[in-house]
Short mmCIF file of C-alpha atoms in Angstrom, two decimals:
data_model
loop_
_atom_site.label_atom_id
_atom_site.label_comp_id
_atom_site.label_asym_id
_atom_site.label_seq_id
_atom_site.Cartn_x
_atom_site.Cartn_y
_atom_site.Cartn_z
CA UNK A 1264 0.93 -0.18 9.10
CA UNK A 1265 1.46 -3.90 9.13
CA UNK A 1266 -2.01 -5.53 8.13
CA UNK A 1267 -1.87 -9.75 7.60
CA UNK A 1268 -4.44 -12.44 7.67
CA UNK A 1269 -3.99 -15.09 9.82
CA UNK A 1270 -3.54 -17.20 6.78
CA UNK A 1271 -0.50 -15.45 5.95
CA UNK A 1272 0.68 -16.59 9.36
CA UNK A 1273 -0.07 -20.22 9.52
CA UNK A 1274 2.69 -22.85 7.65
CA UNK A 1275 2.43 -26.36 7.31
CA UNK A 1276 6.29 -26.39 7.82
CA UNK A 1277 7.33 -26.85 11.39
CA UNK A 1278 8.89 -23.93 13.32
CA UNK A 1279 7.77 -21.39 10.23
CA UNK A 1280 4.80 -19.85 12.14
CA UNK A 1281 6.24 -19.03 15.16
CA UNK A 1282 8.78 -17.36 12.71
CA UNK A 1283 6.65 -15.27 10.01
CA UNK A 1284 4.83 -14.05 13.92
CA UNK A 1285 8.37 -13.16 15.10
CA UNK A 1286 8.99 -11.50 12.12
CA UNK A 1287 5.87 -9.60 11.98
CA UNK A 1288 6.46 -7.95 14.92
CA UNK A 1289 9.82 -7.41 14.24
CA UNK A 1290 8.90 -5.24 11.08
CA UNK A 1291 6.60 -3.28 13.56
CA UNK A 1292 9.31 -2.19 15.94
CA UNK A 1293 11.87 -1.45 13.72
CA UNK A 1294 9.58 2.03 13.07
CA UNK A 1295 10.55 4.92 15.60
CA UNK A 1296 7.12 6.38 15.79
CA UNK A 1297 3.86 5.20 15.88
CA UNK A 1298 3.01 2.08 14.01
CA UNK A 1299 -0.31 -0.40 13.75
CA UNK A 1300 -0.13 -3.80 13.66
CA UNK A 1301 -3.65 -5.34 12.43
CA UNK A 1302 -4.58 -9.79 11.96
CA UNK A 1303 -7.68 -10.33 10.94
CA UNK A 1304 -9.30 -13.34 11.87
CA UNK A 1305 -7.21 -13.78 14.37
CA UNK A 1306 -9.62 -16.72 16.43
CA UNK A 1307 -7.57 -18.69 13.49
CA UNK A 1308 -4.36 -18.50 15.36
CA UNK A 1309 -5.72 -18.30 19.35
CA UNK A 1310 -9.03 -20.08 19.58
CA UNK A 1311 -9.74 -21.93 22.97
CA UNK A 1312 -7.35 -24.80 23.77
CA UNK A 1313 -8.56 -28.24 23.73
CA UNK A 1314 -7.13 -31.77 24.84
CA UNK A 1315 -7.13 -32.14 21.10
CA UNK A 1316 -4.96 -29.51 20.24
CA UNK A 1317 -1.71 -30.55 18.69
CA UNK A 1318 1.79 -28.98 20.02
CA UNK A 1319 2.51 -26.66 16.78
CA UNK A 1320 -0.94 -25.09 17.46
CA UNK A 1321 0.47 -24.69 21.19
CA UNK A 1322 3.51 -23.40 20.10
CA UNK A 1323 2.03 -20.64 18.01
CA UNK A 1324 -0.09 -19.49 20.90
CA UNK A 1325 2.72 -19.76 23.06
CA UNK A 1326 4.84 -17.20 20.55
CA UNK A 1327 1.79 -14.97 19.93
CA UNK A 1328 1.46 -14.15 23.29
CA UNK A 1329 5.30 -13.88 23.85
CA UNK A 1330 5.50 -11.14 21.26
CA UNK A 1331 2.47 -9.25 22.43
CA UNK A 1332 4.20 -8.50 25.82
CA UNK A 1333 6.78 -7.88 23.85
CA UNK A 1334 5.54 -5.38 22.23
CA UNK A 1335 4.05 -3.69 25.49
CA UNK A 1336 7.39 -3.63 27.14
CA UNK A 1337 8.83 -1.86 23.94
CA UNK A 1338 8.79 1.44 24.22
CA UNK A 1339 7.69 2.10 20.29
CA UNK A 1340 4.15 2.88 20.51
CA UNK A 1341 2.29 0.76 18.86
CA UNK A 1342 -1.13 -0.37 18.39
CA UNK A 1343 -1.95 -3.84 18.43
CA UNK A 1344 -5.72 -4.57 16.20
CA UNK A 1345 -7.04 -8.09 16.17
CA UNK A 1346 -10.46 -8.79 14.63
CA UNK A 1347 -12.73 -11.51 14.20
CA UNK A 1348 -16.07 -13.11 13.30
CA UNK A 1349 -16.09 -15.33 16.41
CA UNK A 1350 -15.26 -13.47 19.56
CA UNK A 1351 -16.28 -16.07 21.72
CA UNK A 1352 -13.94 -18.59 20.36
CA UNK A 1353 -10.83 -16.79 21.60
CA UNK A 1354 -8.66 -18.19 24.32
CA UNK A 1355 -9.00 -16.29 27.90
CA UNK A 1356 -5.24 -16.15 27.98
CA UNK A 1357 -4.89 -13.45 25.34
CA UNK A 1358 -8.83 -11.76 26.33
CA UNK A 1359 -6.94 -11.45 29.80
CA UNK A 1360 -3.46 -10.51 28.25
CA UNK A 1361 -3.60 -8.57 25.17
CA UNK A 1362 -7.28 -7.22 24.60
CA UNK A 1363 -7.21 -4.09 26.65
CA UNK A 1364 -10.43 -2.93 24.96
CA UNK A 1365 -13.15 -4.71 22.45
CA UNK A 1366 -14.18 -2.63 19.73
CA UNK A 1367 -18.39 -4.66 17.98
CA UNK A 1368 -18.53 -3.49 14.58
CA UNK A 1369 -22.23 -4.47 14.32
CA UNK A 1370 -24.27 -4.23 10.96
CA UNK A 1371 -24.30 -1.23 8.30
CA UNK A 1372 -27.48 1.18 9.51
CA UNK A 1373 -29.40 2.04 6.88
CA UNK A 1374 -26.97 5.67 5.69
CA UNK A 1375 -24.41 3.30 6.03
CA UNK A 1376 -25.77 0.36 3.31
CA UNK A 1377 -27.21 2.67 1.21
CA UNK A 1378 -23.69 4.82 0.92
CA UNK A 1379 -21.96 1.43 0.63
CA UNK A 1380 -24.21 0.09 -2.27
CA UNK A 1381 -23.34 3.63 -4.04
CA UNK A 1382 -20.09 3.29 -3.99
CA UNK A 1383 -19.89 -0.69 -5.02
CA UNK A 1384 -22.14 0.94 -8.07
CA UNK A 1385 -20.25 4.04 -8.65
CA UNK A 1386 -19.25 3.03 -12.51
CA UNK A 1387 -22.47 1.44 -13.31
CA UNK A 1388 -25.14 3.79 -14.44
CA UNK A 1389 -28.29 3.69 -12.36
CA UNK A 1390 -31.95 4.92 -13.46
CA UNK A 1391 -33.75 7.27 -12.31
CA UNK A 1392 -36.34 5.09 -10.63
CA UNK A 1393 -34.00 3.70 -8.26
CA UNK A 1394 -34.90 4.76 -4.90
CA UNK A 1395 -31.86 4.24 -2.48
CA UNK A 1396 -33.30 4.72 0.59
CA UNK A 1397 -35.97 2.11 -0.34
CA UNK A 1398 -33.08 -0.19 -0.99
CA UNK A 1399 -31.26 0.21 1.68
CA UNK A 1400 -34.52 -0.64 3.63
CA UNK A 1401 -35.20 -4.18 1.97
CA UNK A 1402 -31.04 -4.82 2.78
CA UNK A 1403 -31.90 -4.01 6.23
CA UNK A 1404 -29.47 -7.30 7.93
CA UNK A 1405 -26.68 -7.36 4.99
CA UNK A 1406 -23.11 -6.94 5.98
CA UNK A 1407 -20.99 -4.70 4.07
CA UNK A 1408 -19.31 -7.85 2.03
CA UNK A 1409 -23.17 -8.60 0.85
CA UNK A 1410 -23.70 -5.22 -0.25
CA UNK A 1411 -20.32 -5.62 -2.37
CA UNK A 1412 -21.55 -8.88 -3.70
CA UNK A 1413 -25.51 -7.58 -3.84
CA UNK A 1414 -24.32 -4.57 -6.20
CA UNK A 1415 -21.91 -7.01 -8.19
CA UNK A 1416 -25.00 -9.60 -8.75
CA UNK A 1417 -26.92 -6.69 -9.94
CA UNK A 1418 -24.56 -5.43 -12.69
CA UNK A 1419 -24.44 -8.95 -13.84
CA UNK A 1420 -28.28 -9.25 -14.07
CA UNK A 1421 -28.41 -5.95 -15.81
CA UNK A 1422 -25.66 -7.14 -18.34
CA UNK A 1423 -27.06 -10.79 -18.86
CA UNK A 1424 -30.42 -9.36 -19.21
CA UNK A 1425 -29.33 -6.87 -22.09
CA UNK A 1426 -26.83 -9.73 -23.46
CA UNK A 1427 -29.84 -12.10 -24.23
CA UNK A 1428 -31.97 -8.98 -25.58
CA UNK A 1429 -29.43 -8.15 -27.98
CA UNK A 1430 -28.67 -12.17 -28.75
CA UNK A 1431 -32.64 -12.70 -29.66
CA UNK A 1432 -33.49 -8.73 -31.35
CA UNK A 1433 -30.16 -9.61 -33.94
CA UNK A 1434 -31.49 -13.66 -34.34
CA UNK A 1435 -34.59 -12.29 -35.18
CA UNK A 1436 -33.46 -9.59 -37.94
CA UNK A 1437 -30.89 -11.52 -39.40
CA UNK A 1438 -32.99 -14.81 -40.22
CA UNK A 1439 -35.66 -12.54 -41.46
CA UNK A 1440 -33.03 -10.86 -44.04
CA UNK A 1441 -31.51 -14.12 -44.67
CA UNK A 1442 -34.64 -15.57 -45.70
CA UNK A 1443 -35.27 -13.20 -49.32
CA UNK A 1444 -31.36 -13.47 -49.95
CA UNK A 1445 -29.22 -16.31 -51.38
CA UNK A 1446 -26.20 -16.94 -50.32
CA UNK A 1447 -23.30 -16.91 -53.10
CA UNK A 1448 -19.97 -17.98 -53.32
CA UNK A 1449 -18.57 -14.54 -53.10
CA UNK A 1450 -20.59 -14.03 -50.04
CA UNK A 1451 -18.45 -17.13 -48.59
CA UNK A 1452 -15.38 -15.42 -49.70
CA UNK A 1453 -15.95 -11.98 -48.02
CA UNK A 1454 -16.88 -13.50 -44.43
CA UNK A 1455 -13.64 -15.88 -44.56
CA UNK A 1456 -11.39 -12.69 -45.43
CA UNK A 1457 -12.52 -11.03 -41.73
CA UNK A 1458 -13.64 -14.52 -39.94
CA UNK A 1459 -11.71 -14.81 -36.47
CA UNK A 1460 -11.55 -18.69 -34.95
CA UNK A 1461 -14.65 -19.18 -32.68
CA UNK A 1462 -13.20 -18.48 -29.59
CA UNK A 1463 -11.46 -14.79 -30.25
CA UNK A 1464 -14.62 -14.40 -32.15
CA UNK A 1465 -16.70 -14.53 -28.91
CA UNK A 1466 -14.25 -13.08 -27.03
CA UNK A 1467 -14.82 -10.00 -29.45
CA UNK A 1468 -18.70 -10.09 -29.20
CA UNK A 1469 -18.53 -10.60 -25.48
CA UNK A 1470 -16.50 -7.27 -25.13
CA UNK A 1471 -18.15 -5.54 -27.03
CA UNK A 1472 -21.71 -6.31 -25.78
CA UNK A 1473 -20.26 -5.35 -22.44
CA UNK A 1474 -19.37 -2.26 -23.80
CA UNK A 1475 -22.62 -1.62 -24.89
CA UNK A 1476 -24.52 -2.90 -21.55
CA UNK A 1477 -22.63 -0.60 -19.52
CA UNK A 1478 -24.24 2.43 -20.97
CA UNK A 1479 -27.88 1.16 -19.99
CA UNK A 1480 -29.05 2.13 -16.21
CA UNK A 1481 -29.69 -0.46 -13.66
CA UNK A 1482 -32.81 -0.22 -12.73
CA UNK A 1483 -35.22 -0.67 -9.89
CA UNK A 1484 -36.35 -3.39 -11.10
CA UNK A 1485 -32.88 -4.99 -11.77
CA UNK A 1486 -32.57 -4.63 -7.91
CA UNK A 1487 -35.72 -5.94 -6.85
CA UNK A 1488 -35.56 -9.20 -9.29
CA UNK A 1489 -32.07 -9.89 -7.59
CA UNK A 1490 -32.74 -9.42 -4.05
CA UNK A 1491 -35.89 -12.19 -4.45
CA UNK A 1492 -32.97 -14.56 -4.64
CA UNK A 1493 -30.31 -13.07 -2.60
CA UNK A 1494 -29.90 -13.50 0.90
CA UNK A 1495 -27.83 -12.19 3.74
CA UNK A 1496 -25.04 -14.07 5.32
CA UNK A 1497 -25.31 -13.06 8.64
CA UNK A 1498 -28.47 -15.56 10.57
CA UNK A 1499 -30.24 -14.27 13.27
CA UNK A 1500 -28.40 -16.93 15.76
CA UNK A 1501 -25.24 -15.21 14.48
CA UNK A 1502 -26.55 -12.24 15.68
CA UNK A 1503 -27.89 -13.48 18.93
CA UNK A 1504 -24.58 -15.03 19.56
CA UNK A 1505 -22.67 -11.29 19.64
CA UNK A 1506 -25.82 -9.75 21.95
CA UNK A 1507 -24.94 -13.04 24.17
CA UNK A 1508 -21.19 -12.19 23.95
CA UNK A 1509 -21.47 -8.39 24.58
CA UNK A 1510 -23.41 -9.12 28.04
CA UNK A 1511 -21.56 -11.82 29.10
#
C-alpha cells in the first residue's frame, strides 16, 4: 500500500510534481498483485479550475489524470482511494474520470466515539465515576481527530491539576518546617553537594511529577470541566454542505 498526502506531492520546483505523481504510480505497478494507492486530501491537487489558475497547477491536473487511466489500462489490479474534506471542490474532470464510486465517512455514532475516546485513553487511568456512554453523549458532533485531541486535553487537565496540588501541599509544609529551623552553613553545604543547575533541576521535578500524576484516575469531573471549553471542529454549515453534496 502506497498512502501520501497531497503535500508530499506538491513542489515549489518546476516539473517535480508531475514527477513525485509519476513516480507514485510507478511504485504501485511495479507490484504483481493487488496493490492500494491512497492521497488524502486530494481537492489539494484537483480542485475546480479557474481563469486564475496558473499552468504548473494545470500541469499537475493534466498528469494526475494521465496516470489514473493509466493505471486502469494496466492490467495490475489496483485500487485507486482519494479522500477529502471538501468534495464539492473537486474538478468534474476526475468526478467523471476516476471516481467510479464515493464512499461519506460521516461522524463517529455514539459506540463509535465512546470506543474511540477509550482507546485515545487506554494508558491513562480512569475512575470509576466515569460514565462512557454519558460521554460519548455530550461529544455527540466531534470527529474522530477531536476525540484524539478531547482525551489528550483531558490528561493534561488531570496532570496540571495534580501538578499545582502537589506545587501548593509541598509550599505549604516546607515554609511551615522552615519557619522553627535555622538555616546553617552546613545546611548550605549539603544542598550544593546534590544541587543540579535550574533547568535539569526542573526537568527532574517535571518527570517525576508526571510520574506520579499518571497513577491518579481521570475523573468525571476532569471530563466535564474540559468539555465546557472544548468545542467541535466540524459547524453545522459543514455539515449541511455534505447533506447538500450527497443529494446533489
Amino acid at each position: 500500500m502506497s498512502e501520501v498526502s497531497s503535500s508530499d506531492l506538491i513542489s515549489t520546483w518546476s516539473g517535480q510534481s508531475e514527477k513525485l505523481i509519476r513516480e507514485l504510480f510507478d511504485h504501485a505497478l511495479t507490484y504483481t498483485g493487488m496493490s492500494v494507492v491512497f492521497v488524502d486530501e486530494i481537492d489539494s491537487l484537483c480542485r475546480i479550475r479557474s481563469r486564475a489558475e496558473d499552468d504548473s497547477s494545470r500541469r499537475v491536473k493534466t498528469e494526475l489524470l494521465v496516470q489514473m487511466q493509466r493505471l486502469h489500462n494496466s492490467e495490475n489490479p489496483t485500487l485507486l482511494v482519494y479522500a477529502t474534506n471538501c468534495p464539492w471542490e473537486l474538478d468534474s474532470a476526475f468526478l467523471r474520470r476516476g471516481f467510479e464510486k464515493r464512499i461519506f465517512v460521516g461522524l463517529p455514532d455514539l459506540d463509535s466515539r465512546v470506543l474511540l475516546l477509550k482507546k485515545f485513553l487506554s494508558k491513562t487511568k480512569i475512575a470509576s465515576d466515569v460514565n462512557w456512554e454519558k460521554i460519548g453523549e455530550t461529544t455527540e458532533g466531534y470527529s474522530g481527530d477531536d476525540l484524539r485531541r478531547l482525551a489528550r486535553e483531558v490528561a493534561f487537565h488531570q496532570f496540571r491539576k495534580y501538578k499545582e496540588l502537589h506545587a501548593s501541599q509541598q509550599e505549604n509544609a516546607t515554609a511551615s518546617q522552615a519557619e522553627r529551623i535555622p538555616v546553617s552553613a552546613a545546611d548550605f553545604y549539603e544542598v550544593l553537594q546534590s544541587f543540579s543547575p535550574s533547568e535539569l533541576h526542573a526537568s527532574q521535578q517535571e518527570n517525576a511529577t508526571a510520574s506520579q500524576a499518571e497513577r491518579i484516575p481521570v475523573s468525571a469531573a476532569d471530563f466535564y470541566e474540559v468539555l465546557q471549553s472544548f468545542s467541535p471542529s466540524v459547524s453545522h454549515i459543514s455539515l449541511q454542505q455534505y447533506d447538500d453534496y450527497k443529494s446533489s
